[in-house]
Coordinates of C-alpha atoms (C1' of nucleotides) in Angstrom, one line a residue:
Chain A
M15 CA 0.2 -0.1 0.0
E16 CA 1.2 3.5 -0.8
L17 CA 2.4 5.5 2.0
V18 CA 0.2 8.7 1.0
E19 CA -2.8 6.3 0.9
F20 CA -2.1 4.8 4.2
K21 CA -1.7 8.4 5.7
V22 CA -5.1 9.4 4.5
K23 CA -6.9 6.3 5.7
F24 CA -5.2 6.4 9.1
Q25 CA -5.9 10.2 9.4
E26 CA -9.6 9.4 8.6
S27 CA -9.9 6.6 11.0
I28 CA -8.5 8.5 13.8
A29 CA -11.1 11.3 13.1
R30 CA -13.8 8.9 13.2
N31 CA -12.4 7.3 16.5
E32 CA -12.0 3.7 15.1
S33 CA -9.6 1.2 16.2
I34 CA -6.7 0.8 13.6
V35 CA -4.6 -2.2 12.8
F36 CA -1.7 -2.3 10.3
F37 CA 1.4 -4.5 8.9
C38 CA 4.2 -2.6 8.2
S39 CA 8.4 -2.4 8.1
C40 CA 9.5 -0.1 10.7
E41 CA 12.2 1.0 13.0
I42 CA 11.1 2.1 16.6
A43 CA 12.9 4.3 19.3
Y44 CA 11.2 4.4 22.8
S45 CA 12.3 6.9 25.4
G46 CA 10.8 7.5 29.0
R47 CA 11.0 5.2 31.9
A48 CA 13.9 3.3 29.8
E49 CA 15.5 3.8 26.5
A50 CA 15.0 1.2 23.8
F51 CA 15.8 0.9 20.0
L52 CA 14.3 -1.6 17.6
A53 CA 15.7 -2.1 14.2
R54 CA 13.8 -2.3 11.1
G55 CA 11.6 -5.3 10.9
D56 CA 7.8 -6.3 9.9
R57 CA 5.3 -5.6 12.9
I58 CA 1.7 -5.6 13.7
I59 CA 0.6 -2.2 14.8
V60 CA -2.4 -1.6 16.7
V61 CA -3.8 1.9 17.4
K62 CA -6.9 1.5 19.8
A63 CA -10.0 4.1 20.1
D64 CA -8.6 5.1 23.6
N65 CA -5.0 5.9 22.0
T66 CA -3.4 2.9 23.1
L67 CA -0.4 2.1 20.9
L68 CA 0.8 -1.7 20.8
I69 CA 3.5 -2.8 18.6
H70 CA 3.9 -6.7 18.0
Q71 CA 6.5 -8.6 16.5
P72 CA 5.3 -11.6 14.3
E73 CA 6.3 -13.9 17.3
G74 CA 5.8 -13.8 21.2
G75 CA 3.0 -13.0 23.4
N76 CA 4.0 -9.5 24.5
P77 CA 4.1 -6.2 22.6
I78 CA 7.8 -5.4 22.0
N79 CA 6.8 -1.7 22.5
Y80 CA 3.7 0.1 23.7
M81 CA 2.0 3.2 24.8
R82 CA -0.5 3.3 27.5
P83 CA -4.3 4.5 26.9
G84 CA -4.4 8.3 26.4
S85 CA -1.3 8.9 24.5
K86 CA -1.1 11.6 21.9
I87 CA -0.6 9.9 18.5
E88 CA 0.4 11.4 15.3
L89 CA 1.5 10.7 11.7
Q90 CA 4.1 13.0 10.2
Q91 CA 5.3 13.0 6.7
L92 CA 9.0 12.8 6.3
D93 CA 10.9 13.3 2.8
S94 CA 11.0 9.2 2.2
H95 CA 8.8 7.8 4.7
L96 CA 6.5 8.2 7.4
L97 CA 7.1 9.1 11.2
L98 CA 4.4 7.9 13.9
K99 CA 4.8 9.8 17.1
A100 CA 3.3 8.7 20.4
Q101 CA 3.5 10.5 23.4
N102 CA 2.1 10.1 27.0
L103 CA 2.2 13.0 29.2
D104 CA 1.4 11.2 32.4
S105 CA 4.1 8.6 32.2
K106 CA 6.5 11.2 30.3
D107 CA 7.7 9.0 27.7
Y108 CA 7.4 8.8 23.8
I109 CA 7.8 6.4 20.6
D110 CA 9.2 7.5 17.7
M111 CA 8.3 4.8 14.8
Q112 CA 9.7 5.3 11.6
I113 CA 7.3 3.5 8.9
F114 CA 8.9 2.4 5.7
R115 CA 6.4 0.3 4.2
V116 CA 2.8 -0.7 4.8
Y117 CA 1.7 -4.0 3.6
S118 CA -2.1 -3.8 5.1
F119 CA -4.3 -1.6 6.9
M120 CA -7.8 -2.3 8.6
S121 CA -9.9 0.1 10.9
H122 CA -13.4 -0.3 12.2
K123 CA -15.5 1.5 14.9
L124 CA -15.8 -1.3 17.6
E125 CA -18.7 -1.5 20.3
D126 CA -17.7 -3.3 23.7
G127 CA -17.5 -2.3 27.2
I128 CA -18.2 -5.8 28.6
K129 CA -16.3 -6.9 31.7
Q130 CA -15.1 -10.3 32.1
E131 CA -16.3 -12.6 34.7
L132 CA -13.4 -14.6 36.4
A133 CA -13.4 -17.4 38.9
G134 CA -10.3 -19.2 40.6
N135 CA -7.9 -16.4 41.6
E136 CA -6.5 -16.1 45.1
K137 CA -9.5 -14.6 46.5
D138 CA -11.7 -17.4 45.8
M139 CA -9.0 -19.6 47.4
S140 CA -9.2 -17.7 50.6
D141 CA -12.8 -17.7 50.3
M142 CA -12.8 -21.7 50.2
I143 CA -10.4 -21.7 53.3
K144 CA -12.7 -19.4 55.1
D145 CA -15.8 -21.7 54.2
H146 CA -13.8 -25.0 55.1
P147 CA -11.3 -24.3 57.6
E148 CA -10.8 -27.9 58.4
I149 CA -8.5 -27.7 55.1
I150 CA -6.0 -25.8 57.3
S151 CA -6.5 -27.6 60.5
P152 CA -9.2 -29.0 62.5
E153 CA -8.3 -26.5 65.3
F154 CA -8.5 -23.5 62.8
K155 CA -11.3 -21.1 63.4
P156 CA -11.4 -18.2 60.7
L157 CA -12.7 -15.1 61.8
S158 CA -12.5 -13.1 58.9
R159 CA -11.4 -12.8 55.0
E160 CA -10.4 -9.1 54.7
E161 CA -7.5 -8.1 52.8
H162 CA -7.8 -4.3 53.5
T163 CA -8.1 -3.6 57.1
K164 CA -5.9 -2.0 59.7
F165 CA -3.9 -5.2 60.0
G166 CA -2.8 -5.3 56.7
F167 CA -3.7 -7.5 53.4
I168 CA -4.0 -10.7 55.4
D169 CA -5.7 -13.5 53.4
V170 CA -7.4 -15.4 56.3
F171 CA -7.3 -14.3 59.7
G172 CA -8.4 -16.4 62.8
H173 CA -7.6 -18.3 65.9
D174 CA -6.8 -22.0 67.4
K175 CA -8.1 -23.6 70.2
K176 CA -5.4 -22.7 72.5
G177 CA -6.3 -18.9 71.8
N178 CA -3.4 -18.1 69.4
I179 CA -3.8 -16.0 66.5
V180 CA -3.5 -17.6 63.2
I181 CA -2.8 -16.0 59.8
V182 CA -3.2 -17.7 56.5
E183 CA -1.3 -16.6 53.5
C184 CA -2.6 -18.0 50.3
K185 CA -0.7 -18.6 47.0
R186 CA -2.0 -20.0 43.9
Y187 CA 1.2 -21.3 42.7
T188 CA 4.7 -22.5 44.2
A189 CA 5.3 -20.4 47.5
S190 CA 8.7 -18.5 47.1
L191 CA 11.0 -16.9 49.6
Q192 CA 9.1 -13.5 48.8
C193 CA 5.7 -15.2 49.7
V194 CA 7.2 -16.5 53.1
T195 CA 8.8 -13.2 54.0
Q196 CA 5.4 -11.5 53.3
L197 CA 3.9 -13.9 55.8
R198 CA 6.4 -13.1 58.2
R199 CA 5.9 -9.5 57.8
Y200 CA 2.2 -9.8 58.7
V201 CA 2.8 -11.8 61.6
E202 CA 5.3 -9.3 63.0
K203 CA 2.8 -6.7 62.4
I204 CA -0.2 -8.6 63.9
S205 CA 2.3 -9.7 67.1
E206 CA 3.2 -5.6 67.6
L207 CA -0.4 -4.3 67.1
K208 CA -1.8 -6.8 69.6
G209 CA 0.9 -6.7 72.0
L210 CA 1.4 -10.3 71.8
P211 CA 4.5 -12.4 71.9
L212 CA 5.4 -13.9 68.4
E213 CA 4.9 -17.5 69.8
R214 CA 1.1 -16.6 70.0
V215 CA 0.8 -15.6 66.3
K216 CA 0.9 -18.5 64.0
G217 CA 1.7 -18.0 60.4
I218 CA 0.3 -20.5 57.7
M219 CA 1.5 -20.6 54.1
A220 CA -1.4 -22.2 52.0
S221 CA -0.2 -23.2 48.4
P222 CA -0.1 -26.2 46.0
S223 CA 3.4 -26.5 46.5
I224 CA 6.7 -24.6 48.0
S225 CA 10.3 -24.2 47.1
T226 CA 12.7 -25.8 49.2
N227 CA 14.4 -22.8 50.5
A228 CA 11.0 -21.2 51.1
L229 CA 10.2 -24.2 53.3
D230 CA 13.6 -24.2 55.2
M231 CA 12.8 -20.3 56.1
L232 CA 9.3 -21.2 56.9
K233 CA 10.2 -23.6 59.4
K234 CA 13.1 -21.6 60.8
W235 CA 10.4 -18.8 61.8
G236 CA 8.2 -21.4 63.1
F237 CA 5.6 -21.2 60.4
E238 CA 3.7 -24.3 58.9
W239 CA 3.0 -25.1 55.4
K240 CA -0.4 -26.6 54.2
Q241 CA -0.5 -28.0 50.8
V242 CA -3.9 -26.6 49.3
N243 CA -4.7 -26.7 45.7
P244 CA -6.7 -23.7 44.4
P245 CA -10.3 -24.1 43.4
K246 CA -11.5 -25.4 40.1
R247 CA -8.0 -26.1 38.8
L248 CA -7.4 -29.1 36.4
E249 CA -10.3 -31.3 37.4
R250 CA -12.4 -28.9 35.2
Y251 CA -9.8 -28.9 32.5
N252 CA -9.6 -32.8 32.6
R253 CA -13.6 -33.0 32.8
D254 CA -13.9 -30.4 29.7
Q255 CA -11.4 -32.1 27.5
K256 CA -13.0 -35.1 27.8
T257 CA -16.4 -33.6 26.7
L258 CA -14.2 -32.0 24.0
S259 CA -12.6 -35.3 22.6
V260 CA -16.3 -36.6 21.9
F261 CA -16.7 -33.6 19.5
Chain B
M29 CA -17.8 -10.1 5.8
E30 CA -19.7 -13.6 5.4
L31 CA -18.5 -16.1 7.9
V32 CA -18.0 -18.4 5.1
E33 CA -15.7 -16.3 3.3
F34 CA -13.7 -15.5 6.5
K35 CA -13.4 -19.2 7.4
V36 CA -11.8 -19.8 4.0
K37 CA -9.4 -16.9 4.2
F38 CA -8.5 -17.8 7.6
Q39 CA -7.6 -21.5 6.8
E40 CA -5.4 -20.3 3.8
S41 CA -3.6 -17.9 6.0
I42 CA -2.8 -20.3 8.6
A43 CA -1.8 -22.7 5.9
R44 CA 0.7 -19.9 4.7
N45 CA 1.9 -19.4 8.2
E46 CA 0.9 -15.8 8.3
S47 CA 0.1 -13.5 10.7
I48 CA -3.7 -12.6 11.0
V49 CA -5.7 -10.1 12.5
F50 CA -9.4 -9.5 12.3
F51 CA -12.2 -7.2 14.1
C52 CA -15.3 -9.5 15.1
S53 CA -18.1 -9.5 17.5
C54 CA -17.7 -12.6 19.7
E55 CA -18.1 -14.5 23.0
I56 CA -15.4 -16.0 24.9
A57 CA -14.8 -18.7 27.7
Y58 CA -11.2 -19.5 29.1
S59 CA -10.5 -22.3 31.2
G60 CA -7.0 -23.4 32.7
R61 CA -5.2 -21.5 35.4
A62 CA -8.7 -19.9 36.2
E63 CA -11.9 -19.7 34.6
A64 CA -13.2 -16.8 32.6
F65 CA -16.1 -16.0 30.7
L66 CA -16.7 -12.9 28.3
A67 CA -19.8 -12.0 27.0
R68 CA -20.3 -11.1 23.4
G69 CA -18.9 -7.6 22.1
D70 CA -16.7 -6.4 19.5
R71 CA -12.8 -7.2 19.6
I72 CA -9.6 -7.3 18.0
I73 CA -8.0 -10.5 17.3
V74 CA -4.6 -11.2 16.7
V75 CA -3.2 -14.8 15.4
K76 CA 0.5 -14.8 15.2
A77 CA 2.5 -17.0 12.9
D78 CA 4.2 -18.8 16.1
N79 CA 0.2 -19.7 17.2
T80 CA 0.0 -17.1 19.8
L81 CA -3.5 -15.9 20.0
L82 CA -4.4 -12.2 21.4
I83 CA -8.0 -11.0 22.1
H84 CA -8.1 -7.3 22.7
Q85 CA -11.0 -5.2 23.7
P86 CA -11.3 -1.6 21.9
E87 CA -9.8 -0.2 25.1
G88 CA -7.1 -0.6 27.3
G89 CA -3.5 -1.7 27.2
N90 CA -3.5 -5.6 27.8
P91 CA -5.2 -8.3 26.1
I92 CA -8.4 -9.6 27.9
N93 CA -7.7 -13.3 26.6
Y94 CA -4.7 -14.8 25.1
M95 CA -2.8 -18.2 24.5
R96 CA 0.6 -18.4 24.5
P97 CA 2.8 -19.1 21.8
G98 CA 2.4 -22.8 20.4
S99 CA -1.2 -23.5 20.9
K100 CA -3.2 -25.2 18.6
I101 CA -5.7 -23.2 16.8
E102 CA -8.7 -24.3 14.8
L103 CA -11.5 -22.8 13.4
Q104 CA -15.0 -25.0 13.3
Q105 CA -18.3 -24.3 11.6
L106 CA -21.2 -24.6 13.9
D107 CA -24.8 -24.0 12.9
S108 CA -25.3 -20.1 12.8
H109 CA -21.9 -19.3 13.7
L110 CA -18.1 -20.3 14.4
L111 CA -16.0 -21.6 16.9
L112 CA -12.5 -20.6 17.4
K113 CA -10.7 -23.1 19.5
A114 CA -7.4 -22.5 20.9
Q115 CA -5.5 -25.0 23.2
N116 CA -2.4 -25.2 25.0
L117 CA -1.1 -28.8 26.0
D118 CA 1.7 -27.2 28.1
S119 CA -0.1 -24.9 30.2
K120 CA -3.2 -27.0 30.0
D121 CA -5.8 -24.4 29.3
Y122 CA -7.8 -23.4 26.4
I123 CA -10.2 -20.9 24.9
D124 CA -13.5 -21.3 23.1
M125 CA -14.3 -18.3 21.2
Q126 CA -17.7 -18.0 19.4
I127 CA -17.7 -15.6 16.6
F128 CA -20.7 -14.3 15.4
R129 CA -19.7 -11.6 13.0
V130 CA -16.5 -10.7 11.4
Y131 CA -16.2 -6.9 10.1
S132 CA -12.6 -7.0 8.7
F133 CA -9.9 -9.8 8.2
M134 CA -6.3 -9.1 7.2
S135 CA -3.1 -11.5 6.9
H136 CA 0.3 -11.2 6.0
K137 CA 3.7 -13.2 5.9
L138 CA 5.9 -10.9 8.3
E139 CA 9.5 -11.0 8.4
D140 CA 11.4 -9.9 11.5
G141 CA 13.7 -11.6 14.0
I142 CA 15.3 -8.2 15.4
K143 CA 16.1 -7.9 19.1
Q144 CA 15.4 -4.9 20.8
E145 CA 18.3 -3.1 22.6
L146 CA 17.1 -1.7 26.1
A147 CA 18.8 0.5 28.5
G148 CA 18.0 2.0 31.9
N149 CA 16.8 -0.9 33.8
E150 CA 17.8 -2.1 37.3
K151 CA 20.7 -3.8 36.1
D152 CA 22.1 -0.5 34.6
M153 CA 21.4 1.2 37.7
S154 CA 23.5 -1.3 39.8
D155 CA 26.1 -0.8 37.0
M156 CA 26.0 3.0 37.9
I157 CA 26.4 2.5 41.4
K158 CA 29.4 0.1 41.2
D159 CA 31.2 2.6 39.0
H160 CA 30.0 5.7 40.9
P161 CA 30.1 4.1 44.7
E162 CA 30.2 7.8 46.1
I163 CA 26.7 8.2 44.9
I164 CA 25.9 6.0 47.9
S165 CA 28.3 7.3 50.5
P166 CA 32.1 8.4 50.5
E167 CA 32.8 5.4 52.6
F168 CA 31.2 2.8 50.3
K169 CA 33.7 0.6 48.4
P170 CA 31.9 -1.9 46.1
L171 CA 33.5 -5.5 45.5
S172 CA 31.0 -7.0 43.1
R173 CA 27.7 -6.5 41.2
E174 CA 26.8 -9.9 41.1
E175 CA 23.3 -11.0 40.9
H176 CA 23.1 -14.8 41.0
T177 CA 25.6 -16.1 43.3
K178 CA 25.9 -18.2 46.7
F179 CA 25.1 -15.0 48.5
G180 CA 21.8 -14.6 46.7
F181 CA 20.7 -11.9 44.2
I182 CA 22.5 -8.9 45.6
D183 CA 22.6 -5.9 43.5
V184 CA 25.7 -4.2 44.9
F185 CA 27.9 -5.8 47.5
G186 CA 30.8 -4.0 49.3
H187 CA 32.1 -2.7 52.4
D188 CA 32.7 0.3 54.3
K189 CA 35.9 1.9 56.0
K190 CA 35.0 0.4 59.4
G191 CA 35.1 -3.2 57.8
N192 CA 31.2 -3.7 57.7
I193 CA 29.7 -5.5 54.7
V194 CA 27.4 -3.1 52.7
I195 CA 24.4 -4.4 50.6
V196 CA 22.6 -2.2 48.2
E197 CA 19.3 -2.9 46.8
C198 CA 18.5 -0.8 43.6
K199 CA 14.7 -0.1 42.9
R200 CA 13.9 1.9 39.7
Y201 CA 10.8 3.1 41.2
T202 CA 9.4 3.8 44.8
A203 CA 10.6 1.4 47.3
S204 CA 7.7 -0.5 49.1
L205 CA 7.6 -2.7 52.0
Q206 CA 8.2 -5.6 49.8
C207 CA 11.4 -4.1 48.7
V208 CA 12.6 -3.4 52.2
T209 CA 11.9 -7.1 53.3
Q210 CA 13.7 -8.3 50.2
L211 CA 16.8 -6.3 51.6
R212 CA 16.1 -7.7 55.0
R213 CA 16.5 -11.1 53.7
Y214 CA 19.6 -10.6 52.1
V215 CA 21.2 -8.9 55.0
E216 CA 20.2 -11.9 57.3
K217 CA 21.4 -14.2 54.9
I218 CA 24.9 -12.7 54.7
S219 CA 25.1 -12.5 58.1
E220 CA 24.4 -15.9 58.6
L221 CA 26.8 -17.1 55.9
K222 CA 29.7 -14.9 56.9
G223 CA 29.1 -15.3 60.7
L224 CA 29.0 -11.7 61.4
P225 CA 26.6 -10.0 63.6
L226 CA 23.6 -8.2 62.2
E227 CA 25.2 -4.9 63.2
R228 CA 28.1 -5.6 60.7
V229 CA 26.1 -6.0 57.8
K230 CA 24.5 -2.7 56.5
G231 CA 21.6 -2.5 54.2
I232 CA 21.0 0.4 51.9
M233 CA 18.2 0.9 49.5
A234 CA 18.8 3.0 46.7
S235 CA 15.8 4.2 44.7
P236 CA 14.2 7.5 43.4
S237 CA 11.6 7.5 46.3
I238 CA 10.5 5.4 49.1
S239 CA 6.8 5.0 50.8
T240 CA 6.6 6.3 54.3
N241 CA 5.9 2.9 55.7
A242 CA 8.7 1.4 53.7
L243 CA 11.0 4.0 55.2
D244 CA 9.8 3.5 58.8
M245 CA 10.5 -0.3 58.5
L246 CA 13.9 0.5 56.9
K247 CA 14.9 2.7 60.0
K248 CA 13.4 0.3 62.5
W249 CA 16.0 -2.3 61.0
G250 CA 18.7 -0.1 61.1
F251 CA 19.2 0.2 57.2
E252 CA 19.4 3.5 55.2
W253 CA 17.7 4.9 52.1
K254 CA 19.6 6.8 49.5
Q255 CA 17.9 8.8 47.0
V256 CA 19.1 7.5 43.6
N257 CA 17.5 8.0 40.4
P258 CA 18.0 5.4 37.7
P259 CA 20.2 6.6 34.6
K260 CA 19.2 8.4 31.8
R261 CA 15.6 9.2 33.5
L262 CA 13.9 12.3 32.6
E263 CA 16.9 14.3 31.9
R264 CA 16.7 12.7 28.4
Y265 CA 13.2 13.0 28.3
N266 CA 13.4 16.6 28.6
R267 CA 16.4 17.1 26.2
D268 CA 14.5 15.2 23.4
Q269 CA 11.4 17.2 24.1
K270 CA 13.2 20.3 23.8
T271 CA 14.8 19.4 20.1
L272 CA 11.3 18.0 19.2
S273 CA 9.6 21.2 20.0
V274 CA 11.8 22.8 17.5
F275 CA 10.6 20.4 14.9
Chain C
dA17 C1' 12.7 -28.4 35.3
dT18 C1' 12.9 -25.3 39.3
dA19 C1' 13.9 -21.2 41.6
dT20 C1' 14.2 -16.5 42.0
dA21 C1' 13.3 -11.6 40.6
dG22 C1' 12.7 -7.6 37.4
dA23 C1' 9.1 -5.3 34.4
dT24 C1' 8.5 0.9 30.1
dC25 C1' 5.5 -4.4 34.5
dT26 C1' -0.4 -3.5 34.6
dC27 C1' -4.3 -3.4 37.3
dG28 C1' -7.8 -3.1 41.0
dT29 C1' -8.8 -1.2 45.5
dC30 C1' -8.4 1.1 49.5
dA31 C1' -7.1 4.7 52.8
Chain D
dT2 C1' -3.2 10.7 44.8
dG3 C1' -0.2 7.3 46.9
dA4 C1' 0.3 2.6 48.7
dC5 C1' 0.1 -2.0 48.4
dG6 C1' -0.3 -6.7 46.5
dA7 C1' -2.3 -9.8 42.8
dG8 C1' -1.6 -11.3 37.8
dG9 C1' -4.5 -16.8 33.6
dT10 C1' 1.0 -12.1 35.2
dC11 C1' 5.5 -12.9 31.5
dT12 C1' 10.4 -13.3 30.9
dA13 C1' 15.4 -13.7 31.6
dT14 C1' 18.8 -16.1 34.0
dA15 C1' 21.2 -19.4 37.1
dT16 C1' 21.2 -23.8 39.4

DNA sequence: ATATAGATCTCGTCA
DNA sequence: TGACGAGGTCTATAT
């Protein structure tokens, strides 16, 4: 496609507030939170109606360059090619994209606004533990599942039969050193706030697995690990895949 | 565009190993690491040559749904519409996408393979401190900038004039509680490995800013904060923007 | 394969 | 607006 034709189409689509996608050969410079340069190659460019800019290489899941929603995007004619400039005043960064060839162009006014429903995240896992505390221990009595309180962002908070405070930190994946230090921080904070000795505040890590180093550190600090699988994992995949293979 | 026509084009493009983009009205179900459902709306669909699937709403920076590279992607004809099925055997998850209307379709064989050059990340920041230790303190003598050693992932490691060990943790953004506990973990580990009392291992957080709570915790544990801006930040933006305004 | 931490992380949520 | 933590996080690197 001729660059002149592309430029006209691009400007028209922008004026109509459409979403735009095109394939091109380009070279990209980014400056802002970091500095980046990407030499010439073929890429997929997306300009959304909210002025998000995405630059994808033909392989890989993540954009190689991007500008966040609300960027100022404009196309300039240079001597032999085009310059697409995107600038974000909030994040104080910008992209300069030299466009040498455009292979295809597409634009359309898109109507959406639907929000996705999601299940199986960490919140669901802590809900499950709150509703079925025997997963953790027959002695565990949860009091609350509150994340943003004066005590901090604790997943499940409760006590045992001996009157100790119990703090449960849930992770949907293998618990790491970082996860254990997070639990430690909560235990120390509660101990301080309640004026209780550390021995009276029990920390429990609930996760499907835990790294060796993390388990060592956990034990060293007197915490426990309880193997808990996040809800709806794998079982549903296997069930559904059986159904699908009948297709 | 007629669904039948779309289906033919899609299959042809897949067979030629091209990258594909289309606008459509669709409904999406995801199952795997979580369960998600997205009701009908207009979206931008990208199918890359490496069998990455990206589903974008007309607003927002991130894909609302995706499948990683190497997924099995196929298009089936149902009674009144199409079903795009994507499945990833490694991550054991899948997407079922009901396609009701296709507005535009585009495909092209793209040639790239260029790697991006990037500067200004945390590694560059620790390099800067290693090369200019006076940024931290006139007494700081860096010994190494090694991230993956038996000591752990320490950004800059050194000592002061009194023979204390000094550990510097760099962050290119506001240091949080988590960053401080990370530093604490390193200090404790070095203290243990070297058989030195905690007072002989100094922790320093180097970041452009730090949250109030994080600073409190830092002081409580006897660590220091040193304001350090990551290299090439802002100065270059301002300089470049001056140049650009002359344009 | 597992472990660990950074990321131009992004995003939501709450004080 | 800042702070804090989750994320279908992803990606790179070292063991």
